[in-house]
Tab-separated table of C-alpha atoms in Angstrom:
chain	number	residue	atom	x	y	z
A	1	UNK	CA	0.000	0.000	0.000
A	2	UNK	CA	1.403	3.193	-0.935
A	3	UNK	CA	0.806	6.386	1.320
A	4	UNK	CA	0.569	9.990	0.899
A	5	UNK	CA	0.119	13.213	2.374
A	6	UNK	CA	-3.934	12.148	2.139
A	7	UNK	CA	-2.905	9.408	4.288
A	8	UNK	CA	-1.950	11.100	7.066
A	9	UNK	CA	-5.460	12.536	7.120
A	10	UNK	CA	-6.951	9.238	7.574
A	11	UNK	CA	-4.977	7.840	10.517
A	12	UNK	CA	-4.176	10.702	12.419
A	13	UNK	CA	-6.101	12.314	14.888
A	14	UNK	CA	-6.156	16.070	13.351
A	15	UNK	CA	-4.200	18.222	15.693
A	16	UNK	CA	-2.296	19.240	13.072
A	17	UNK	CA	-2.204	20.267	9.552
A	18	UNK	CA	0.797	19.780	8.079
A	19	UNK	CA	1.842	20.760	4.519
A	20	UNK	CA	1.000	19.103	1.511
A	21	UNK	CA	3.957	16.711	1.418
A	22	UNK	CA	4.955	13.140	3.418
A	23	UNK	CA	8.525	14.171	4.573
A	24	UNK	CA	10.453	10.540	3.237
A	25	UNK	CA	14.656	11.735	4.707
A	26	UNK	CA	16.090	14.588	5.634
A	27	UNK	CA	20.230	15.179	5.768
A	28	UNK	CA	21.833	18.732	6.683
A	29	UNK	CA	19.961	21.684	5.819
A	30	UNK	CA	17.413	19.627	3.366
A	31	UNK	CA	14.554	17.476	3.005
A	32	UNK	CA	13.074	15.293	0.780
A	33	UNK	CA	9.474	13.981	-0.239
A	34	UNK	CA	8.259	10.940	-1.296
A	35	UNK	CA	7.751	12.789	-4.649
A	36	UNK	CA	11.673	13.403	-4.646
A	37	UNK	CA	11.087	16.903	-4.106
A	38	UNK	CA	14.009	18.777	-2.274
A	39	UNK	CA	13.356	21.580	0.154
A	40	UNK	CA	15.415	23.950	2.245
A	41	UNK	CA	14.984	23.771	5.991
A	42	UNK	CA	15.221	26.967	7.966
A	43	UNK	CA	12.479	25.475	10.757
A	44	UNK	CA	14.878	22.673	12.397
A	45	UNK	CA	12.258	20.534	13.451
A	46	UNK	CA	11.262	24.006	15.160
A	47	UNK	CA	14.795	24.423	17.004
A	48	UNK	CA	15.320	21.399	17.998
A	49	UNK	CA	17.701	20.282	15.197
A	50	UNK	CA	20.214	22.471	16.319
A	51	UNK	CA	23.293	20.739	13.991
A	52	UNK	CA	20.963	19.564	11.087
A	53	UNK	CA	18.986	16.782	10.081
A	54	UNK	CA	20.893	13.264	10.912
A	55	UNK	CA	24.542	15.233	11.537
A	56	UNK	CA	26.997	12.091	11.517
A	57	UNK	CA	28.272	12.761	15.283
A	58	UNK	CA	24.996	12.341	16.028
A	59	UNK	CA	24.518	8.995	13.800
A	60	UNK	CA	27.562	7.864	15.300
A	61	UNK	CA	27.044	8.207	18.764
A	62	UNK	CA	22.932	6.841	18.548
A	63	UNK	CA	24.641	3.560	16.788
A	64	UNK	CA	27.358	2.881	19.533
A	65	UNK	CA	25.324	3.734	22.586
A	66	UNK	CA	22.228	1.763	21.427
A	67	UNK	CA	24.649	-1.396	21.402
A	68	UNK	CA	25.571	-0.595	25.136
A	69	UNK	CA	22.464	0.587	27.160
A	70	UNK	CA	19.189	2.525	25.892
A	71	UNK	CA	16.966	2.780	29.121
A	72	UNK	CA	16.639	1.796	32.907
A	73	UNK	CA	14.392	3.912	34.440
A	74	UNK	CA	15.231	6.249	37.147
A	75	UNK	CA	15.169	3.098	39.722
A	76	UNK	CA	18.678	2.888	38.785
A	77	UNK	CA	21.285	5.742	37.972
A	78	UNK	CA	22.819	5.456	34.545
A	79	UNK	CA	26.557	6.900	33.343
A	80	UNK	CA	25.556	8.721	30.400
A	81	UNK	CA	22.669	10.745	32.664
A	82	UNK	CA	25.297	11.956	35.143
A	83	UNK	CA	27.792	12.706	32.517
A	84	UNK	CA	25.226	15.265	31.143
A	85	UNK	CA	24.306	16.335	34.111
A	86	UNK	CA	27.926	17.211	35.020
A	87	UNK	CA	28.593	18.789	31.810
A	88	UNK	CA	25.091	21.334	32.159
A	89	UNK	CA	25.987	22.341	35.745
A	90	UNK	CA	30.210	22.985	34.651
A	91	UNK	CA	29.136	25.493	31.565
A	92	UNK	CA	25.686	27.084	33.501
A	93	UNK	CA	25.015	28.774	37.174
A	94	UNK	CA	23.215	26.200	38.027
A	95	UNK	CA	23.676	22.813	40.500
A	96	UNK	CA	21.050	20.408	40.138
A	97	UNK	CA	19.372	19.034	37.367
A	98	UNK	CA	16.138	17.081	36.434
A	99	UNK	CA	15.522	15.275	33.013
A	100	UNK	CA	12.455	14.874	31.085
A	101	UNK	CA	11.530	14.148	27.812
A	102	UNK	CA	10.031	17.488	26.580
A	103	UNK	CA	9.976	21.062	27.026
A	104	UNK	CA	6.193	21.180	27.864
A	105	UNK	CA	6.926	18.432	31.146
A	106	UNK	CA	10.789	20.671	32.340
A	107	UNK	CA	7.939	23.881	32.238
A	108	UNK	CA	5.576	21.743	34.287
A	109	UNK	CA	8.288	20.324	36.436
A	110	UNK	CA	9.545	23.331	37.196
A	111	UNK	CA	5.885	25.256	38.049
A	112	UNK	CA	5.511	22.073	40.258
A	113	UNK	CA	9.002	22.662	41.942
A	114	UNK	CA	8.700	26.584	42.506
A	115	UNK	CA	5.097	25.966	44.261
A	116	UNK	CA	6.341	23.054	46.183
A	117	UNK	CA	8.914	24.898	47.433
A	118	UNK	CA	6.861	28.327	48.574
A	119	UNK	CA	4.620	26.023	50.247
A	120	UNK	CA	7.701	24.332	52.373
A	121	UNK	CA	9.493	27.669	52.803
A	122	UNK	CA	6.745	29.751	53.398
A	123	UNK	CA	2.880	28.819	53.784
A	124	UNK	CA	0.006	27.745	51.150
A	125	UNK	CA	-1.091	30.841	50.110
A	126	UNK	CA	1.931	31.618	48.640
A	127	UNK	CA	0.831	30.262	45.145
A	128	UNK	CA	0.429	33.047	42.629
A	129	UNK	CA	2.350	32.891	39.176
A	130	UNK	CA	2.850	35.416	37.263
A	131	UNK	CA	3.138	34.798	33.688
A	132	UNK	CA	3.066	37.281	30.493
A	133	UNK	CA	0.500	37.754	27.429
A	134	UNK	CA	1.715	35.459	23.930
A	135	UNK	CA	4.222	33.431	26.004
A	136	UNK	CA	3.930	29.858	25.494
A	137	UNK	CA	4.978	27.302	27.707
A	138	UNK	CA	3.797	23.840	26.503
A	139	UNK	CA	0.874	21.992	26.061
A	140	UNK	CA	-0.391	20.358	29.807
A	141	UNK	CA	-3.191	21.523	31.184
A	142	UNK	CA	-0.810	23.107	33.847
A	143	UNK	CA	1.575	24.805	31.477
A	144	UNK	CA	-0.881	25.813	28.778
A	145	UNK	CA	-3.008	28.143	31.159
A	146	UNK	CA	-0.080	29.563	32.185
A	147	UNK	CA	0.965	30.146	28.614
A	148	UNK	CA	-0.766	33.735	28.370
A	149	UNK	CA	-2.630	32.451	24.953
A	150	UNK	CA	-6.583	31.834	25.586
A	151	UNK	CA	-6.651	30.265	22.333
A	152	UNK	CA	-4.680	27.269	23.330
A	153	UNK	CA	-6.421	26.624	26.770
A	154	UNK	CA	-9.776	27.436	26.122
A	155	UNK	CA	-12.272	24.949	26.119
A	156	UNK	CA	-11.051	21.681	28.587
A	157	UNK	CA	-13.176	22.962	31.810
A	158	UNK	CA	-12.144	25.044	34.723
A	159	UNK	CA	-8.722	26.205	34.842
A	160	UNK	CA	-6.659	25.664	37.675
A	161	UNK	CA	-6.349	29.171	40.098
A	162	UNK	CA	-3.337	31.416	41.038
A	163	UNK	CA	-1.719	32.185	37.505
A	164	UNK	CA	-1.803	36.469	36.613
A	165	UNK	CA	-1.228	37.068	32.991
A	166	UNK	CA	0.107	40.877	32.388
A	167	UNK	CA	1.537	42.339	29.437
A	168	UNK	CA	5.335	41.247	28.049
A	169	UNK	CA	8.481	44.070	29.242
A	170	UNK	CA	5.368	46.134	30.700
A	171	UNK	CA	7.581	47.309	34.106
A	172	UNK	CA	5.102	49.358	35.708
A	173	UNK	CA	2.150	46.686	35.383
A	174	UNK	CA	4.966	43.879	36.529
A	175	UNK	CA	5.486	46.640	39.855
A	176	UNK	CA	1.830	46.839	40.642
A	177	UNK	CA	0.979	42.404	40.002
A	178	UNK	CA	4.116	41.464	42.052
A	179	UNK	CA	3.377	40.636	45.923
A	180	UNK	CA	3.836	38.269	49.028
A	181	UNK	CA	1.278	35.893	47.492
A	182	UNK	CA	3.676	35.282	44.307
A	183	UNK	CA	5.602	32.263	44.275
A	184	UNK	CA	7.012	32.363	40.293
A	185	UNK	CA	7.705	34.642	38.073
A	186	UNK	CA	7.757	32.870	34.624
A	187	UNK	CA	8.843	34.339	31.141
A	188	UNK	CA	10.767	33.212	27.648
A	189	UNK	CA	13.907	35.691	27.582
A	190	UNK	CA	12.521	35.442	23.780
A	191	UNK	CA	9.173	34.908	23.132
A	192	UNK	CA	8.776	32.449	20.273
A	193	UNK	CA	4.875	31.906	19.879
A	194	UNK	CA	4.337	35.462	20.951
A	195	UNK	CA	6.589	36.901	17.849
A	196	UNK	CA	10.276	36.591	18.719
A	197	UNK	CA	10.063	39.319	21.137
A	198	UNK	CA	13.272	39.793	22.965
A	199	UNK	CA	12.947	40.496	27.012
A	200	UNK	CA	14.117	44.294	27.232
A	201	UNK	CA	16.748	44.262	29.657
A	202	UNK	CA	15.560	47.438	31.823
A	203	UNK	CA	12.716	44.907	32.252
A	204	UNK	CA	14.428	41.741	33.000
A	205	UNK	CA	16.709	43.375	35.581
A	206	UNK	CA	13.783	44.799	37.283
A	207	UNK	CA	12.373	41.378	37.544
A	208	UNK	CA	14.674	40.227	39.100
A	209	UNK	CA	15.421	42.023	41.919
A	210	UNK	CA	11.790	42.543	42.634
A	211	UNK	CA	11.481	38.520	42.659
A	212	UNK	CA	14.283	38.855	45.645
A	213	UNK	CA	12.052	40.942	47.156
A	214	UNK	CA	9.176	39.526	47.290
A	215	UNK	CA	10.975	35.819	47.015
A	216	UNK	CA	9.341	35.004	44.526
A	217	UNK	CA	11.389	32.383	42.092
A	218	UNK	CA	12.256	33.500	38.577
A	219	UNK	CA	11.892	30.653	36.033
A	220	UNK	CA	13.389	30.844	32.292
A	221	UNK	CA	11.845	28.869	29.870
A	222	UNK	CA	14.325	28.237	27.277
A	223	UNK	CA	13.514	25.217	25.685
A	224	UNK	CA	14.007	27.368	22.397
A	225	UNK	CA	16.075	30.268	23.395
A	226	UNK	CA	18.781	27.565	25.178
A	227	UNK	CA	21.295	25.133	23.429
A	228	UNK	CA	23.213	27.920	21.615
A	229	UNK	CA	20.113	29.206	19.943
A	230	UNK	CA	20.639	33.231	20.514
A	231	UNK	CA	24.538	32.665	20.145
A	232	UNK	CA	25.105	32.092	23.992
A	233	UNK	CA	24.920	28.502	25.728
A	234	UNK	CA	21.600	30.251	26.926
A	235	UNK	CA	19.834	33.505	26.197
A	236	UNK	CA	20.332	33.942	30.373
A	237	UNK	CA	24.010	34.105	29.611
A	238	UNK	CA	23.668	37.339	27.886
A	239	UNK	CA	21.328	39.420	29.876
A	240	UNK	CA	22.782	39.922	33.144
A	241	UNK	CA	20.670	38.113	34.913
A	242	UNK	CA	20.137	33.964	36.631
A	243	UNK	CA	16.912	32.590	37.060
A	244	UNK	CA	16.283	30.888	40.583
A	245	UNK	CA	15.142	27.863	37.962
A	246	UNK	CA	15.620	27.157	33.837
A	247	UNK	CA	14.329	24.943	31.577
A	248	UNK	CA	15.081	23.642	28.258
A	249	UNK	CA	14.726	20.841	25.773
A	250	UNK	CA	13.981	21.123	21.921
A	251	UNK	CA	18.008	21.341	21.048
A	252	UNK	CA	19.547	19.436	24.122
A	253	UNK	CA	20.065	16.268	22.095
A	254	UNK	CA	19.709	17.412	18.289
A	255	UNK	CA	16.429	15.320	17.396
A	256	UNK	CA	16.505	12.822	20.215
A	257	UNK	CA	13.396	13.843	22.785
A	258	UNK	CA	14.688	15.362	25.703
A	259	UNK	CA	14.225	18.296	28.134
A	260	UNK	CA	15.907	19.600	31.513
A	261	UNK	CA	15.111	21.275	34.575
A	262	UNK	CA	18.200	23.075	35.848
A	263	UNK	CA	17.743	24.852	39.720
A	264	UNK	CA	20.066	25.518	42.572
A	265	UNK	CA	20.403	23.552	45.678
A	266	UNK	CA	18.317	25.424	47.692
A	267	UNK	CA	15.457	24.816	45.512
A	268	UNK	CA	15.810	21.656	44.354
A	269	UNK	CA	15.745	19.959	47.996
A	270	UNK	CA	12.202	20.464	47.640
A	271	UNK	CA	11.985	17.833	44.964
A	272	UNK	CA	12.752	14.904	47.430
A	273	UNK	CA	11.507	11.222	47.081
A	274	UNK	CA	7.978	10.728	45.280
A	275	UNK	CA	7.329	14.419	44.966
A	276	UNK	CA	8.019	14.490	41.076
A	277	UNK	CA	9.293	11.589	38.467
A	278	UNK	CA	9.658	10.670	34.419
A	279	UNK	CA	9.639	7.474	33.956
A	280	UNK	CA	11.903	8.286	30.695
A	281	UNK	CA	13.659	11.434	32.143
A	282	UNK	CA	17.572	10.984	31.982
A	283	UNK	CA	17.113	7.916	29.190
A	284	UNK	CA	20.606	6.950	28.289
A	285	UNK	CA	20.555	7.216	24.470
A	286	UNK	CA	19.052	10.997	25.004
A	287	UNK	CA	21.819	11.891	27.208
A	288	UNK	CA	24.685	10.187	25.644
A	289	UNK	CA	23.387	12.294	22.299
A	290	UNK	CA	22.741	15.140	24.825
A	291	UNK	CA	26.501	15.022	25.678
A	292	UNK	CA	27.871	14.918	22.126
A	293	UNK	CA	25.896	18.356	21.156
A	294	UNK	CA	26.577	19.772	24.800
A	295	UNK	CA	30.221	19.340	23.871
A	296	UNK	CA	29.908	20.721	20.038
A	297	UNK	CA	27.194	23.617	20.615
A	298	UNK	CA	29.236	25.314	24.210
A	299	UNK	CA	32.930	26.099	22.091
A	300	UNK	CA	33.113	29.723	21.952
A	301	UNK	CA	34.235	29.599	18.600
A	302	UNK	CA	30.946	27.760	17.456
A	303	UNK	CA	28.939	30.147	19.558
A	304	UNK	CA	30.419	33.169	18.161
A	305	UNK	CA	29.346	31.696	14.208
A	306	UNK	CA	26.085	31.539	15.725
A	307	UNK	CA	26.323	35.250	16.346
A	308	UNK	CA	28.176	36.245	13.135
A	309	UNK	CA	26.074	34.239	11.445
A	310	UNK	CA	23.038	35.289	12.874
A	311	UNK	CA	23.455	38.952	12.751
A	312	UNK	CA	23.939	38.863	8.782
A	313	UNK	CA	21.157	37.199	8.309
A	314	UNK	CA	19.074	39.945	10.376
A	315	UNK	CA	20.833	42.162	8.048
A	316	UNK	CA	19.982	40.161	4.940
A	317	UNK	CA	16.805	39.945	5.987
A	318	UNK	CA	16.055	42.967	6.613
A	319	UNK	CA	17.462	44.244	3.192
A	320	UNK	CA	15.281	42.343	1.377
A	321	UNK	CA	11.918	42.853	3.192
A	322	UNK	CA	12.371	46.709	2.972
A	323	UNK	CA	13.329	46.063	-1.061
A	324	UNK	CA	9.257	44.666	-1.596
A	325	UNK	CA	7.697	46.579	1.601
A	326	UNK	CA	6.646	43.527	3.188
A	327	UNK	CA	9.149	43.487	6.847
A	328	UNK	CA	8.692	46.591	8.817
A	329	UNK	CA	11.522	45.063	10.872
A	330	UNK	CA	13.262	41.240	11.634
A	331	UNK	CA	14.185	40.849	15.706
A	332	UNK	CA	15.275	37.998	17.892
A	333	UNK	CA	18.723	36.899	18.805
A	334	UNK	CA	21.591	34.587	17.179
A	335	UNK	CA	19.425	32.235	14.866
A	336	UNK	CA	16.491	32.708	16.319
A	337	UNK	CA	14.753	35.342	14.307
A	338	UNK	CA	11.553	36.842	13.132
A	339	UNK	CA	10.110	38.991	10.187
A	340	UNK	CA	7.560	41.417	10.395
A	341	UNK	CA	5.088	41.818	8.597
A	342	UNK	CA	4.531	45.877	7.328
A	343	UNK	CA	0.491	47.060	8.448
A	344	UNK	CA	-0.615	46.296	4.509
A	345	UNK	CA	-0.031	42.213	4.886
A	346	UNK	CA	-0.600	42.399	8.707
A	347	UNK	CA	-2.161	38.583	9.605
A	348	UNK	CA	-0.681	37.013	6.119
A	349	UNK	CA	2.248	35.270	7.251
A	350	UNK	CA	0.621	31.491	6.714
A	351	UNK	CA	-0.145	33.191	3.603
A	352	UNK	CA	3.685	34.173	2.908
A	353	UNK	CA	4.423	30.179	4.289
A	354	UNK	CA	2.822	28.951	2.160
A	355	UNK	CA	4.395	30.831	-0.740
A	356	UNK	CA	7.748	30.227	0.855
A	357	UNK	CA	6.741	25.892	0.474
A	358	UNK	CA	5.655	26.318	-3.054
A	359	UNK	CA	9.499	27.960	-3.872
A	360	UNK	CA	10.821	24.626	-1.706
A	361	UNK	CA	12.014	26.549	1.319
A	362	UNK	CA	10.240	25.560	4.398
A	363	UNK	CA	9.764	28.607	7.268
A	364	UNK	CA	7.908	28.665	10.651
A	365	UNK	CA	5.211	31.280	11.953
A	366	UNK	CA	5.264	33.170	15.338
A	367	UNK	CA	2.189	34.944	15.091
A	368	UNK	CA	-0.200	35.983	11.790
A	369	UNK	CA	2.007	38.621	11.667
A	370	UNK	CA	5.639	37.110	11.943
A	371	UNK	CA	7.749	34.924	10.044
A	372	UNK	CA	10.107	33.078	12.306
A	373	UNK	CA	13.394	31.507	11.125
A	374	UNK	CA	15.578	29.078	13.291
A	375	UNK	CA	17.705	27.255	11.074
A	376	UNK	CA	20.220	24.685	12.030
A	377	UNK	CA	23.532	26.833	13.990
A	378	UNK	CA	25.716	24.667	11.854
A	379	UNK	CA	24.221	26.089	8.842
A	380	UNK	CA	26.474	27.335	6.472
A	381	UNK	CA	26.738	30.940	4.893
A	382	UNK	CA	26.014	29.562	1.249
A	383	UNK	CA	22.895	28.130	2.792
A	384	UNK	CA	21.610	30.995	4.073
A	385	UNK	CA	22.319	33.068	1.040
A	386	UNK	CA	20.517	30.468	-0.735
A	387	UNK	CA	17.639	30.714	1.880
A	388	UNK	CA	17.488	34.250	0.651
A	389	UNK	CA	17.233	33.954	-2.830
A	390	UNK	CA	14.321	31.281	-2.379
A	391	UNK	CA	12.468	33.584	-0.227
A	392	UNK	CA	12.388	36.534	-2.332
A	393	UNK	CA	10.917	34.435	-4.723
A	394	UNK	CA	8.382	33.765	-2.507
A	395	UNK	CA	7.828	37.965	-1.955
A	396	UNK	CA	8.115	38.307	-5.248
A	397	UNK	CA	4.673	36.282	-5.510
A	398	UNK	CA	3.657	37.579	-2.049
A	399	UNK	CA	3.553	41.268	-3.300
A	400	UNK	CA	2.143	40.265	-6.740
A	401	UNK	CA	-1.165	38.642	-5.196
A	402	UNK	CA	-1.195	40.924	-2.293
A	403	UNK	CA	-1.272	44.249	-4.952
């Protein structure tokens, strides 16, 4: 029996809609359909193929680890789990660390941890989160009402209490939510969902000392922004400012599923026996592949590519939207980066995607009004150029229907 794109429809329960192709193999920077059509990838599996599709490091070190040990379970402690471990709490600020298998279950883990540990260090009603409008933190029940998106949580019965949405680098509204009763403070240093909207740092430094003083803990969730992303081992690493708690996952193991809670000592005591588990977390074959990109993606010398690289494509970018009007401006960080739409194509950008798709180049969204942009960090600069040339095709047709 052959299948198809249509048979995807007919198996699958429809969350999603993906694009009118079945995705057959994938190497580098490219994929390929069952048609034999090639594409350009500048979505990495949406950041979480952070050195391409099937790098051979990556290859290499799935093949020679799956002939040694693959999983235990957390009743027993496994090499390759502390070796990552190590390596996260050497290159970070941080001393303990938790593994899951997703970014959606380290946000959850780690809204879990901060109100476990108000509750021990200071009484129940010390259970308010503050969280910000367009952030997204995953899709539990837990971590998608605290994702400040109605869209996503709406419509699965009463929500659970305690969690204040305000608006995103808004200082003054941040001064007047903040209080005893607050027990987390959670934000993306760059909002993905929301529109690749960097954290101002004014904001973020205000944040933080007002979490001292009303100790409240400050959780990061960079399951996208971390791994090298915005051209630091994490986007905390540039700002001036530690969280009390950070998550991440998406890159952490270049394809393999796998996601992190990292927290001081202080906090993490909290966590003891029975309070929290993953019956996957700290999987062997995820950490030894966890280890290998740790140890690639943390040279300075790739990090600062990731920056070089990064910037000229804003640059690039930029260039080109202003040439056919269509960007009013491209933001983010490193290779992390989003396109604006001008006011005249405001909400369009699936629109644009889907122009992008027809030229073989395959983009992500952040928004109707923002075309987001996270290749691979290994990419290289003929790629990218490449990348270009593909997408101004794409506003080439863009404009032409849009006129």
């Amino acid at each position: 029996m052959k299948l198809t794109r249509a048979s995807y429809d007919k198996v699958m329960i429809p969350c999603y809609v993906p694009m009118d192709m079945l995705v057959e193999r994938a190497h580098g920077c490219y994929m390929w359909d069952t048609e034999g059509n090639r594409y350009l990838d500048l979505t990495s599996g949406i950041a979480v193929n952070c050195l391409g599709h099937t790098p051979k490091g990556v290859v290499k070190i799935i093949r020679k680890q799956s002939r040694e040990l693959i999983h235990v379970s957390n009743i027993f402690a496994n090499i390759r789990t502390v070796q990552l471990a190590t390596k996260l709490v050497s290159l970070t600020d941080f001393e303990r660390v938790f593994f899951v298998n997703s970014g959606t279950e380290a946000n959850e883990a780690a809204l879990k941890l901060a109100r476990r540990a108000a509750l021990e260090e200071y009484d129940e009603s010390k259970d308010e989160i503050i969280a910000f409008s367009h952030s997204f933190h995953g899709r539990t029940f837990f971590s998608v009402c605290v994702a400040g998106q109605d869209k996503y949580s709406d419509g699965f019965g009463p929500k659970p209490g305690a969690i204040t949405h305000i608006p995103f680098n808004d200082l003054e509204t941040f001064k007047k939510t903040i209080n005893e009763k607050t027990c987390a403070v959670i934000l993306e240093p760059v909002q993905g969902e929301g529109g690749i909207i960097p954290v101002d740092p004014k904001f973020i430094k205000e944040v933080r000392a007002l979490c001292d003083k009303f100790h409240a803990y400050l959780i990061f969730d960079e399951v996208q922004t971390g791994i090298g992303r915005t051209g630091t081992f994490f986007c905390y690493q540039h700002t001036g400012v530690v969280p009390d708690i950070l998550t991440t996952a998406k890159g952490l193991a270049s394809g393999i599923p796998i996601g992190a809670v990292l927290t001081k000592e202080k906090i993490a005591k909290h966590f003891g026996p029975g309070t929290h588990g993953s019956t996957f977390g700290g999987n062997a074959l995820a950490c030894a592949v966890g280890c290998h990109v740790v140890d690639i993606v943390s040279k300075p010398a790739f990090l600062e590519k990731v920056r070089d690289k990064g910037a000229q494509f804003e640059q690039d970018l930029l260039a080109l939207g202003k040439k056919y009007g269509v960007f009013e401006s491209v933001r983010g960080e490193g290779l992390l980066l989003g396109c604006v739409l001008a006011d005249k194509y405001k909400g369009k950008s699936a629109a644009l995607q889907k122009l992008c798709f027809k030229h073989k180049l395959l983009v992500l969204l952040a928004g109707a009004d923002v075309l987001r942009l996270a290749p691979p960090l290994n990419i290289k600069k003929q790629h990218l150029k490449e990348g270009l040339v593909l997408l101004e095709k794409a506003l080439n047709d863009f404009t032409l229907q849009n006129s």
